[in-house]
Tab-separated table of C-alpha atoms in Angstrom:
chain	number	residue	atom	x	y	z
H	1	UNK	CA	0.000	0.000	0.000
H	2	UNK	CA	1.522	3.232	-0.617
H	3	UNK	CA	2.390	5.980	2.039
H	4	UNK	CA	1.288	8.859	2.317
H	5	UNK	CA	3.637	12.369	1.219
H	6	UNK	CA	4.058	15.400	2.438
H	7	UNK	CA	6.276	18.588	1.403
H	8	UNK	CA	10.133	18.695	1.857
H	9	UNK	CA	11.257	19.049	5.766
H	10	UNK	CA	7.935	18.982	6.508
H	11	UNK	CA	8.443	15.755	9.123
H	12	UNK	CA	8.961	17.857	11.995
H	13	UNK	CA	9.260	21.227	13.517
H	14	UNK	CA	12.546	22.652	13.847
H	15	UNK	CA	11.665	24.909	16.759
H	16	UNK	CA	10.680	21.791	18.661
H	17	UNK	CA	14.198	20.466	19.004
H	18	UNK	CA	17.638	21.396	19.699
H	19	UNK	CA	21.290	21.103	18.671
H	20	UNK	CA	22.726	18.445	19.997
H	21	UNK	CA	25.694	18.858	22.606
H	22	UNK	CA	28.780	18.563	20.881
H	23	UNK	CA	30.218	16.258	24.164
H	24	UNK	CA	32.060	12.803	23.115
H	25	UNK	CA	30.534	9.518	24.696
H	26	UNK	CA	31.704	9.491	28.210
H	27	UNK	CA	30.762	6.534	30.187
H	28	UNK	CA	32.164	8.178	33.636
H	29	UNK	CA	30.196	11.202	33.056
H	30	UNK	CA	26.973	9.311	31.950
H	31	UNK	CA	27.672	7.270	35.452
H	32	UNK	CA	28.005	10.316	37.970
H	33	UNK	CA	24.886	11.674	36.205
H	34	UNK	CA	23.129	9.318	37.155
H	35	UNK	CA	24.597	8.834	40.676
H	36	UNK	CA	23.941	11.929	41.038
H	37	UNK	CA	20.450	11.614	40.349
H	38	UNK	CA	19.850	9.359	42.667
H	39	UNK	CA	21.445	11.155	45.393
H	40	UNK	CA	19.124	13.903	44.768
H	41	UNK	CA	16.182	11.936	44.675
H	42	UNK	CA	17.225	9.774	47.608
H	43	UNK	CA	17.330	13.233	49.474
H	44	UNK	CA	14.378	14.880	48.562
H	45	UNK	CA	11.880	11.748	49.879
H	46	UNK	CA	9.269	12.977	52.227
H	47	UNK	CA	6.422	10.865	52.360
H	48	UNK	CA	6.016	10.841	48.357
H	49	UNK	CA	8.181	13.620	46.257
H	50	UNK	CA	7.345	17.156	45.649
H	51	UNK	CA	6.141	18.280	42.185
H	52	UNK	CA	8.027	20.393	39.678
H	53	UNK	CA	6.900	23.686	38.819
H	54	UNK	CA	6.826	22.513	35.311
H	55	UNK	CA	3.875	20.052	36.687
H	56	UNK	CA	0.237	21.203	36.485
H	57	UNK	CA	-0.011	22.210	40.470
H	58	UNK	CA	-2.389	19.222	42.174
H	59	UNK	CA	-3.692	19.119	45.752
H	60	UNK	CA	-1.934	15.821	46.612
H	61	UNK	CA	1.522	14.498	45.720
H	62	UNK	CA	1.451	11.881	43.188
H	63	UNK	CA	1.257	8.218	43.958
H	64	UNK	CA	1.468	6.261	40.082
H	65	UNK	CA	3.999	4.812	37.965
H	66	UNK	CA	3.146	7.619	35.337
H	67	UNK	CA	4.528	10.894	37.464
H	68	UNK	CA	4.420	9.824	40.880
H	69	UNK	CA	6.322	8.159	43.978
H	70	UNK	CA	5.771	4.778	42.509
H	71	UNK	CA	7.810	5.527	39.290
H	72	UNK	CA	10.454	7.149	41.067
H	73	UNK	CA	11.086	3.773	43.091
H	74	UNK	CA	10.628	1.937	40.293
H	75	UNK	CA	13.506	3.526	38.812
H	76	UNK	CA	15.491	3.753	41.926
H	77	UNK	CA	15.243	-0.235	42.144
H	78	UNK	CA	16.589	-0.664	38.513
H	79	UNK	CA	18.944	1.152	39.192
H	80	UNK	CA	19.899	-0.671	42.118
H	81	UNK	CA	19.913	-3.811	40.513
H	82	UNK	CA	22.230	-2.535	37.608
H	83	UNK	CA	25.006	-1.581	40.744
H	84	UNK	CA	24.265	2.189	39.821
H	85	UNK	CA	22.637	2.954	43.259
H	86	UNK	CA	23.290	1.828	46.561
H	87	UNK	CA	19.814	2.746	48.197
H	88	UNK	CA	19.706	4.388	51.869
H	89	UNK	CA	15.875	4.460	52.538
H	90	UNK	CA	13.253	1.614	52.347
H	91	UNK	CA	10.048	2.436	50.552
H	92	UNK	CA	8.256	-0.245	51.212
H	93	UNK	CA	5.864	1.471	53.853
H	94	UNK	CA	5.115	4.379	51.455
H	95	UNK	CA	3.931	1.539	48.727
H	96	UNK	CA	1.668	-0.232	51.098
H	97	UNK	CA	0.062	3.106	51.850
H	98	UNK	CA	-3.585	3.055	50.885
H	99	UNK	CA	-4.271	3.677	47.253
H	100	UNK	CA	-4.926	7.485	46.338
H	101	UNK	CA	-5.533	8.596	42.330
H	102	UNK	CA	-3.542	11.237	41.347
H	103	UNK	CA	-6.750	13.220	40.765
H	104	UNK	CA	-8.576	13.300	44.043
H	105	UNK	CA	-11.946	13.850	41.221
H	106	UNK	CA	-11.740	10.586	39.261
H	107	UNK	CA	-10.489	6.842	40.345
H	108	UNK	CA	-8.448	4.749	37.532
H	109	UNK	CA	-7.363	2.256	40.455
H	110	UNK	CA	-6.691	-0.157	37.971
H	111	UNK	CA	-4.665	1.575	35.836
H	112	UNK	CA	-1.037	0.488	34.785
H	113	UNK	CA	0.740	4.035	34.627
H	114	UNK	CA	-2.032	6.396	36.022
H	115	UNK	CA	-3.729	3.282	39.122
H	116	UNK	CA	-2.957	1.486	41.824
H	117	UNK	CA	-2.256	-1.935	39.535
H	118	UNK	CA	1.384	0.090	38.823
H	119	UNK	CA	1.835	0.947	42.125
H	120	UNK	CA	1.453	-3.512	43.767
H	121	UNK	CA	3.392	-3.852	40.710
H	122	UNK	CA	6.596	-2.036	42.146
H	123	UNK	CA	5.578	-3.416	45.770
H	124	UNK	CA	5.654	-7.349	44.202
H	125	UNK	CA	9.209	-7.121	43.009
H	126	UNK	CA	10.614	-5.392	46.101
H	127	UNK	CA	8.819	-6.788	48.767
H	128	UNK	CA	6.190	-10.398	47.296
H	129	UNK	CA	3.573	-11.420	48.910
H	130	UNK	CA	0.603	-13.797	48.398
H	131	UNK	CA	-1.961	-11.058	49.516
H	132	UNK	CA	-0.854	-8.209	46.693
H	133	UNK	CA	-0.760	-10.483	44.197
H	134	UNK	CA	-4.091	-11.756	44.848
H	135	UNK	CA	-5.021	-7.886	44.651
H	136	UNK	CA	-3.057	-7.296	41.623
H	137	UNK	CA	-5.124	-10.032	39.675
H	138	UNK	CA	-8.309	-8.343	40.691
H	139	UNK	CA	-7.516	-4.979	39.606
H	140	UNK	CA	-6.131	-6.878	35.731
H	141	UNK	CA	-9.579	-8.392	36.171
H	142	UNK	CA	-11.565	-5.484	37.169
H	143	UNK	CA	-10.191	-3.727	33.785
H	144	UNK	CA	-10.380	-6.261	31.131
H	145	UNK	CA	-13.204	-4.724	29.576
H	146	UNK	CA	-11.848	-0.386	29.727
H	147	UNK	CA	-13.080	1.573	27.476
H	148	UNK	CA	-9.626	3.628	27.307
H	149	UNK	CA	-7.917	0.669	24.911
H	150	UNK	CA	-4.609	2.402	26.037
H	151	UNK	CA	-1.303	1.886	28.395
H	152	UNK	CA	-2.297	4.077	30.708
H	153	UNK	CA	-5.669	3.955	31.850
H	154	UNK	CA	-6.831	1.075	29.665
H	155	UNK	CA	-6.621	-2.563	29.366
H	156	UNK	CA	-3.315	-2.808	27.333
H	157	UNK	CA	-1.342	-1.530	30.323
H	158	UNK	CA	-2.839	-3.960	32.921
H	159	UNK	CA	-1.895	-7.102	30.438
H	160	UNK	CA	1.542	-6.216	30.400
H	161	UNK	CA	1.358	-6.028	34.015
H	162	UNK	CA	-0.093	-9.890	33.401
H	163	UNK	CA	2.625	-10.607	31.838
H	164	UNK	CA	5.370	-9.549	33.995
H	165	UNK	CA	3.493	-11.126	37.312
H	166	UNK	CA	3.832	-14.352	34.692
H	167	UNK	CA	7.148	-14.036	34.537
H	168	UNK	CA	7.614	-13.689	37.838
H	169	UNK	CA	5.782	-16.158	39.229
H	170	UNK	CA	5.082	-18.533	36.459
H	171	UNK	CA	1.641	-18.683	37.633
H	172	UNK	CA	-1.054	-19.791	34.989
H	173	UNK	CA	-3.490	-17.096	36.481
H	174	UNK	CA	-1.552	-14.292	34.505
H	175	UNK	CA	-1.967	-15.560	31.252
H	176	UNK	CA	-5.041	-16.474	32.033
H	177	UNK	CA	-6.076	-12.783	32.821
H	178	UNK	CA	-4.092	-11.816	29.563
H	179	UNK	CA	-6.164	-13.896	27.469
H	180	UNK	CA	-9.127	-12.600	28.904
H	181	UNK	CA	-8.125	-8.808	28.042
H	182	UNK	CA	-6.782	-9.964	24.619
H	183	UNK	CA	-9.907	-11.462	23.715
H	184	UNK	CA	-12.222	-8.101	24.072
H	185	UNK	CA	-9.250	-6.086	22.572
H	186	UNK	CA	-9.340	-7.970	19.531
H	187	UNK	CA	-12.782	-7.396	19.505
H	188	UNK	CA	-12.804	-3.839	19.587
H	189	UNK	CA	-10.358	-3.361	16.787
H	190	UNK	CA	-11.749	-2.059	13.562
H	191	UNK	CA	-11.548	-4.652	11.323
H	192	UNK	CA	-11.711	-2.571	8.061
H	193	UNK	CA	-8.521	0.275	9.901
H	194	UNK	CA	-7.118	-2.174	12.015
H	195	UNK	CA	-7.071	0.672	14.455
H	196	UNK	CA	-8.848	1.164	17.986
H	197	UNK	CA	-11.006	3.925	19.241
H	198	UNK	CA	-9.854	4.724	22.146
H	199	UNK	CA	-11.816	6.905	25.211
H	200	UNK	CA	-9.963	9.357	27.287
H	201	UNK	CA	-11.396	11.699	29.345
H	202	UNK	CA	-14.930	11.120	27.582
H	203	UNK	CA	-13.410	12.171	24.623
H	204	UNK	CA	-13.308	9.704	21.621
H	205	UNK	CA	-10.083	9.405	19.199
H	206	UNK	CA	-8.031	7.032	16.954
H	207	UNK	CA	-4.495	7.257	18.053
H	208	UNK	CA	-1.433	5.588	16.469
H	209	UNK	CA	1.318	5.930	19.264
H	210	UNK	CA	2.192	3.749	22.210
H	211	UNK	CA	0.803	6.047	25.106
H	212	UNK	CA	-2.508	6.115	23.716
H	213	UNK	CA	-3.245	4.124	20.493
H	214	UNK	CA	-2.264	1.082	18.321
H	215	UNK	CA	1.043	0.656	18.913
H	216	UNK	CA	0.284	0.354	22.661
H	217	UNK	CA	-2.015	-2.279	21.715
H	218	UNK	CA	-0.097	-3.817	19.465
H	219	UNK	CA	2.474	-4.359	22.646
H	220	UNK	CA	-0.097	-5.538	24.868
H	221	UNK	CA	-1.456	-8.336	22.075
H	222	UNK	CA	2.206	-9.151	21.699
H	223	UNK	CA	3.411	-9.692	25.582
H	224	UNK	CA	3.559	-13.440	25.472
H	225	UNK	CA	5.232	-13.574	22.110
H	226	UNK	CA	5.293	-12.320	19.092
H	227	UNK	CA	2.624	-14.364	16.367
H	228	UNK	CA	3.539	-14.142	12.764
H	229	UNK	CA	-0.337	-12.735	12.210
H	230	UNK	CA	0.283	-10.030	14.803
H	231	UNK	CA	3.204	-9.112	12.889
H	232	UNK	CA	1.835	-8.711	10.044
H	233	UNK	CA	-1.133	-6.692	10.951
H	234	UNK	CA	1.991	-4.844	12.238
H	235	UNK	CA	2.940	-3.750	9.469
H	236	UNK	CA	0.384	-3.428	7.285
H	237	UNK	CA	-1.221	-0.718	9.970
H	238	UNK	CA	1.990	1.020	10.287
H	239	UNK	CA	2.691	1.089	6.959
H	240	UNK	CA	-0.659	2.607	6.309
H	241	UNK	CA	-0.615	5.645	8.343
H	242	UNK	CA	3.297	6.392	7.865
H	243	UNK	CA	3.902	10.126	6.007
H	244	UNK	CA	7.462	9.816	4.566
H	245	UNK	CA	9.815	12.452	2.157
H	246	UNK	CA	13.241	12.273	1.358
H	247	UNK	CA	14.411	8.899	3.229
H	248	UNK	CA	12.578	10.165	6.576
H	249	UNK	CA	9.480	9.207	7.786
H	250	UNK	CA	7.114	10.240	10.669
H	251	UNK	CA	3.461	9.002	11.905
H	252	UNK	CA	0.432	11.139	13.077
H	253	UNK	CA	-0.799	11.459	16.270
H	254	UNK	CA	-3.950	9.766	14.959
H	255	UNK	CA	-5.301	7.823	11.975
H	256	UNK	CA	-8.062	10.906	11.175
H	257	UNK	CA	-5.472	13.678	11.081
H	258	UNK	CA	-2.272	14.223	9.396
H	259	UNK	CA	1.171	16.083	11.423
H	260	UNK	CA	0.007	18.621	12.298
H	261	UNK	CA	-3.859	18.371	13.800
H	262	UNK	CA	-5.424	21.496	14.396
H	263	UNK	CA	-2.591	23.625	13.492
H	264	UNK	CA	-0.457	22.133	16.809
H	265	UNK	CA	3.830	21.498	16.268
H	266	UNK	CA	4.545	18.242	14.975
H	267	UNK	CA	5.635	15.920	17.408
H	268	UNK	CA	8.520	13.694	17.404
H	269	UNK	CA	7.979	11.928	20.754
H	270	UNK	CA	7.377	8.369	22.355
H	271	UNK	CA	4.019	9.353	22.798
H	272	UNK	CA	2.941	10.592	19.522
H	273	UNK	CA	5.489	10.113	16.529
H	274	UNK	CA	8.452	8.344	14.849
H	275	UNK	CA	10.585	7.766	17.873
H	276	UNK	CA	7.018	5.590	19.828
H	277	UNK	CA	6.238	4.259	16.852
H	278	UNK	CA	9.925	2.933	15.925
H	279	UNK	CA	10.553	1.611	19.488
H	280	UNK	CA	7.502	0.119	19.744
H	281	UNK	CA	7.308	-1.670	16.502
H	282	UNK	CA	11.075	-2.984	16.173
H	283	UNK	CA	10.099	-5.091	18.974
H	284	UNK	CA	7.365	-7.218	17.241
H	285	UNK	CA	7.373	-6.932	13.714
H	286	UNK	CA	8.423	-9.309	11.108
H	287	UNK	CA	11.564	-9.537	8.813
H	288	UNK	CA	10.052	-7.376	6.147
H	289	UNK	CA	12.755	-5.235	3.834
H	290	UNK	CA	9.634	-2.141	3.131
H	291	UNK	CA	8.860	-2.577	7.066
H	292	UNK	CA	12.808	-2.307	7.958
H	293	UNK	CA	13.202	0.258	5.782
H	294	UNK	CA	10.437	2.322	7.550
H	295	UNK	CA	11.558	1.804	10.595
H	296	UNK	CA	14.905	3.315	9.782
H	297	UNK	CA	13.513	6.083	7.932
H	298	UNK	CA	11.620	6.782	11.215
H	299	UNK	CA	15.253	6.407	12.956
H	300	UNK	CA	16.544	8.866	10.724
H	301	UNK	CA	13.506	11.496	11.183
H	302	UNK	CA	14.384	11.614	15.123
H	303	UNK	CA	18.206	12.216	14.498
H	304	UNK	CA	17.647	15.040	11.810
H	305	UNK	CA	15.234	16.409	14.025
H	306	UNK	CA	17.670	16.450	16.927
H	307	UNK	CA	17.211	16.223	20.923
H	308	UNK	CA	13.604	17.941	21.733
H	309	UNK	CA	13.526	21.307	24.012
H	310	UNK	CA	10.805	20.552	25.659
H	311	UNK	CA	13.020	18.660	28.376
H	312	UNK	CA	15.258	15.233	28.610
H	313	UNK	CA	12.008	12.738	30.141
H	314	UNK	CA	10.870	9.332	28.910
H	315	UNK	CA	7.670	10.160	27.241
H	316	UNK	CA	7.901	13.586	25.359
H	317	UNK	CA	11.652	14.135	25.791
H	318	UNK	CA	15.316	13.312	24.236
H	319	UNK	CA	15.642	10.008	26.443
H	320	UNK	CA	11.912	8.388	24.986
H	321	UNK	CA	13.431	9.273	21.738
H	322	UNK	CA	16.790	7.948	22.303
H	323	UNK	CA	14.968	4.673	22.704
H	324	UNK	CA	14.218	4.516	19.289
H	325	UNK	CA	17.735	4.161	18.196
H	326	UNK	CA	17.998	1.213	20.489
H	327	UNK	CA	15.104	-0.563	19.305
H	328	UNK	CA	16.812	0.031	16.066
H	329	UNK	CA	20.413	-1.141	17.083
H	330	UNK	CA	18.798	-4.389	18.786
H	331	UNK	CA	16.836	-5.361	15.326
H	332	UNK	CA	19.842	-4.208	12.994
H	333	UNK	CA	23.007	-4.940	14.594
H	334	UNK	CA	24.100	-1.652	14.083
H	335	UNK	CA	26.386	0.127	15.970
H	336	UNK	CA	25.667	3.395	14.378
H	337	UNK	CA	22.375	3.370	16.528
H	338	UNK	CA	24.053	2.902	19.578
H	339	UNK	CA	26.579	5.701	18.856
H	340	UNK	CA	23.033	7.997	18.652
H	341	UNK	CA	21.291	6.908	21.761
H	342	UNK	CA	24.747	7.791	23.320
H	343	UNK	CA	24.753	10.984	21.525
H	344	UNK	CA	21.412	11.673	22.888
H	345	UNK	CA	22.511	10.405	26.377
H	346	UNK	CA	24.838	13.146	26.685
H	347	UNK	CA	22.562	15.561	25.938
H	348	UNK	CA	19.897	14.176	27.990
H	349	UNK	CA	22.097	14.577	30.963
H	350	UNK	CA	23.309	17.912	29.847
H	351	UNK	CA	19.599	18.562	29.861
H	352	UNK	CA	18.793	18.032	33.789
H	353	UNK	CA	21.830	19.430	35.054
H	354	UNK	CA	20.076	22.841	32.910
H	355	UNK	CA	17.237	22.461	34.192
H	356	UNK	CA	18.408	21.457	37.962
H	357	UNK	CA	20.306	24.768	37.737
H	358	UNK	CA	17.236	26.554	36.370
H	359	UNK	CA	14.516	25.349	39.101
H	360	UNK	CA	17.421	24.694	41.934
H	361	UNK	CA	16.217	21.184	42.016
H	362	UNK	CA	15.467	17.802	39.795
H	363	UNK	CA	12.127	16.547	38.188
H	364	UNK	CA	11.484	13.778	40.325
H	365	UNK	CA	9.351	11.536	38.179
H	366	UNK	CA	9.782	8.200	36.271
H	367	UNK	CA	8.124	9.326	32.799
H	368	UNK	CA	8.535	12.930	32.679
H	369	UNK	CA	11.033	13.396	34.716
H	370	UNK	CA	14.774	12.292	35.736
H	371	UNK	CA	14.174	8.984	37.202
H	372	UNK	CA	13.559	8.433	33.234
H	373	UNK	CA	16.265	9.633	32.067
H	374	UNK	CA	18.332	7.994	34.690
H	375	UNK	CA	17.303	4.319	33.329
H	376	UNK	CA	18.120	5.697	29.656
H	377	UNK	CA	21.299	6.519	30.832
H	378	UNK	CA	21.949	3.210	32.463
H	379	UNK	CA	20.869	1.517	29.187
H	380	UNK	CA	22.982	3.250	27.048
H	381	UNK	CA	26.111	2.146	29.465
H	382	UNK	CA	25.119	-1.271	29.164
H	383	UNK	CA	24.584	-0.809	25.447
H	384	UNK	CA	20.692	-1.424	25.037
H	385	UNK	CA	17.442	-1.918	26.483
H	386	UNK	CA	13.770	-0.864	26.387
H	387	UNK	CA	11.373	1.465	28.250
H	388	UNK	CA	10.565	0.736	31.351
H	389	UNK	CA	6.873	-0.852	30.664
H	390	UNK	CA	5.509	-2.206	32.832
């Protein structure tokens, strides 16, 4: 099927992104960065972490995986575990807390990102127990039938919670639960698109990225193994909405728009754009040389376009992009990728030491923040890796 075209550097907006630092690789920088991140964080625990001014003021501290306390020792743990942090507090007690939504107005308790299903999730892998895990499978239960059809509210996020507790425990419940979400998924996919409608905040829309749309999906259908059908739909769906021009190629936020919806910038994110789509998709589909070349072509788009201002984070920042490049290296085999996500590394760091200086403190969050960017950073030392979902 062919793609769609669009005019000459008209993939992104330049005033979106930045030059990137002209620093070489430096593993012992990349390594006190994120020490020092840690530090900082480690410090500023008080029951839960303050927000950033650059976070829409709320009346309680955040509690999720998404931009709360739960994402922030999340991180801290995996970093931990990679010898990057030697930990001084135990936040056990503050995850066993009773569960409070981020916004005191609505309840997505199950939620992956945004609930309290993220939250057990982080609990069960520092401190198991018989009792959360019997909670955890009622929240995947309680949301196999969302109407979000996204990571972060929706069923998609709770089955790849499923299937990490699997792979944890090796207990047949979790795929159990899985197949239960799959099975209503599938049947709320469009069968001429391929494409789900997704729900979010009573509004109705057909997204294409990995936050909110098909790519997310497409993760969640493929979290016990990638099916040579799955791939191809894949494919076929990506290949479909892609806009390329001159060996670079980029994807709408959604499939009834084009790059610019309602006259906004184009984005080159995780969340919307090449870089989600890329890291997303190198994960699960086929061997196929028009997909592959795609895929690069999406690679390319997010290293013309450079590291984004809007900030270093995981999910509309330089790190979620850098990701893409890894995807890439880990289906290519080529080093050239790695040398970019390093690239962006540096800058990412370079990044939240500016804005530390700027606001006289760090972002203390696992998706927008510099928890994040802290797990990018450790990837990139160990030379690969993927976002931290779930």
């Amino acid at each position: 099927m062919p793609t769609r075209r669009t005019a000459a550097l008209a993939l992104f907006d330049p005033e979106s992104h930045e030059p990137l630092v002209d620093e070489p690789w430096d593993p012992a920088a990349i390594e006190a960065a994120v020490r020092e991140i840690v530090a900082e964080t480690e410090a500023a625990f008080d029951d839960g972490w303050p927000q950033h001014p650059e976070d829409e003021p709320a009346p309680v501290r955040f509690h999720s995986l998404y931009i709360g306390g739960a994402g922030v020792i999340r991180a801290l743990d995996g970093l931990r575990q990679r010898g990057l942090a030697e930990l001084g507090r135990d936040y056990v007690p503050y995850l066993e807390q009773d569960y409070v939504p981020d916004e005191p107005d609505t309840d997505n308790r199950p939620g992956l990102l945004t609930g309290e299903t993220g939250i057990r999730l982080v609990l069960q892998r520092i401190e198991p127990s018989n009792e959360n895990l019997d909670r955890l499978a009622e929240l995947i239960a309680a949301n196999a039938q969302d109407e979000h059809l996204e990571l972060l509210w929706g069923s998609p996020g709770t089955m790849l919670a499923a299937a990490d507790l699997h792979r944890m425990t090796g207990e047949a419940r979790w795929s159990e639960l899985w197949q239960d979400s799959a099975v209503w998924l599938e049947g709320q996919r469009d069968p001429e698109s391929g494409i789900w409608t997704q729900t979010i905040v009573g509004r109705k829309g057909r997204y294409l990225g990995p936050a909110h749309g098909f790519a997310g999906c497409m993760l969640a259908l493929a979290a016990f193994g990638s099916l040579p059908e799955l791939d191809e739909h894949a494919v076929t769906v990506a290949n479909r909405f892609v806009v390329e021009e001159g060996g670079l190629a980029n994807w709408p936020p959604g499939a009834d728009g084009d790059l610019r919806p309602n006259d906004q910038p184009i984005r080159v994110q995780w969340c919307h754009g090449a870089p989600g789509m890329v890291a997303s998709l190198a994960q699960l589909a086929r061997n196929d040389d028009e997909h592959d070349r795609l895929l690069r072509a999406g690679g390319e788009l997010t290293w013309r376009a450079g590291p984004l201002a809007k900030g270093p984070g995981l999910c509309h920042g330089t790190a979620g992009n850098g990701y893409a490049f890894l995807a890439l290296l880990e289906r290519t085999g080529d080093e050239l990728w790695l040398e970019r996500a390093r690239a962006f590394a540096m800058h990412a760091a370079t990044q939240v030491a500016r804005a530390r200086e700027t606001y006289g403190r760090g972002r203390f969050t696992l998706w927008t923040g510099d928890l994040g960017v802290a797990l990018y950073l450790a990837d990139c030392l160990a030379g690969g890796g993927t976002l931290p979902l779930p």
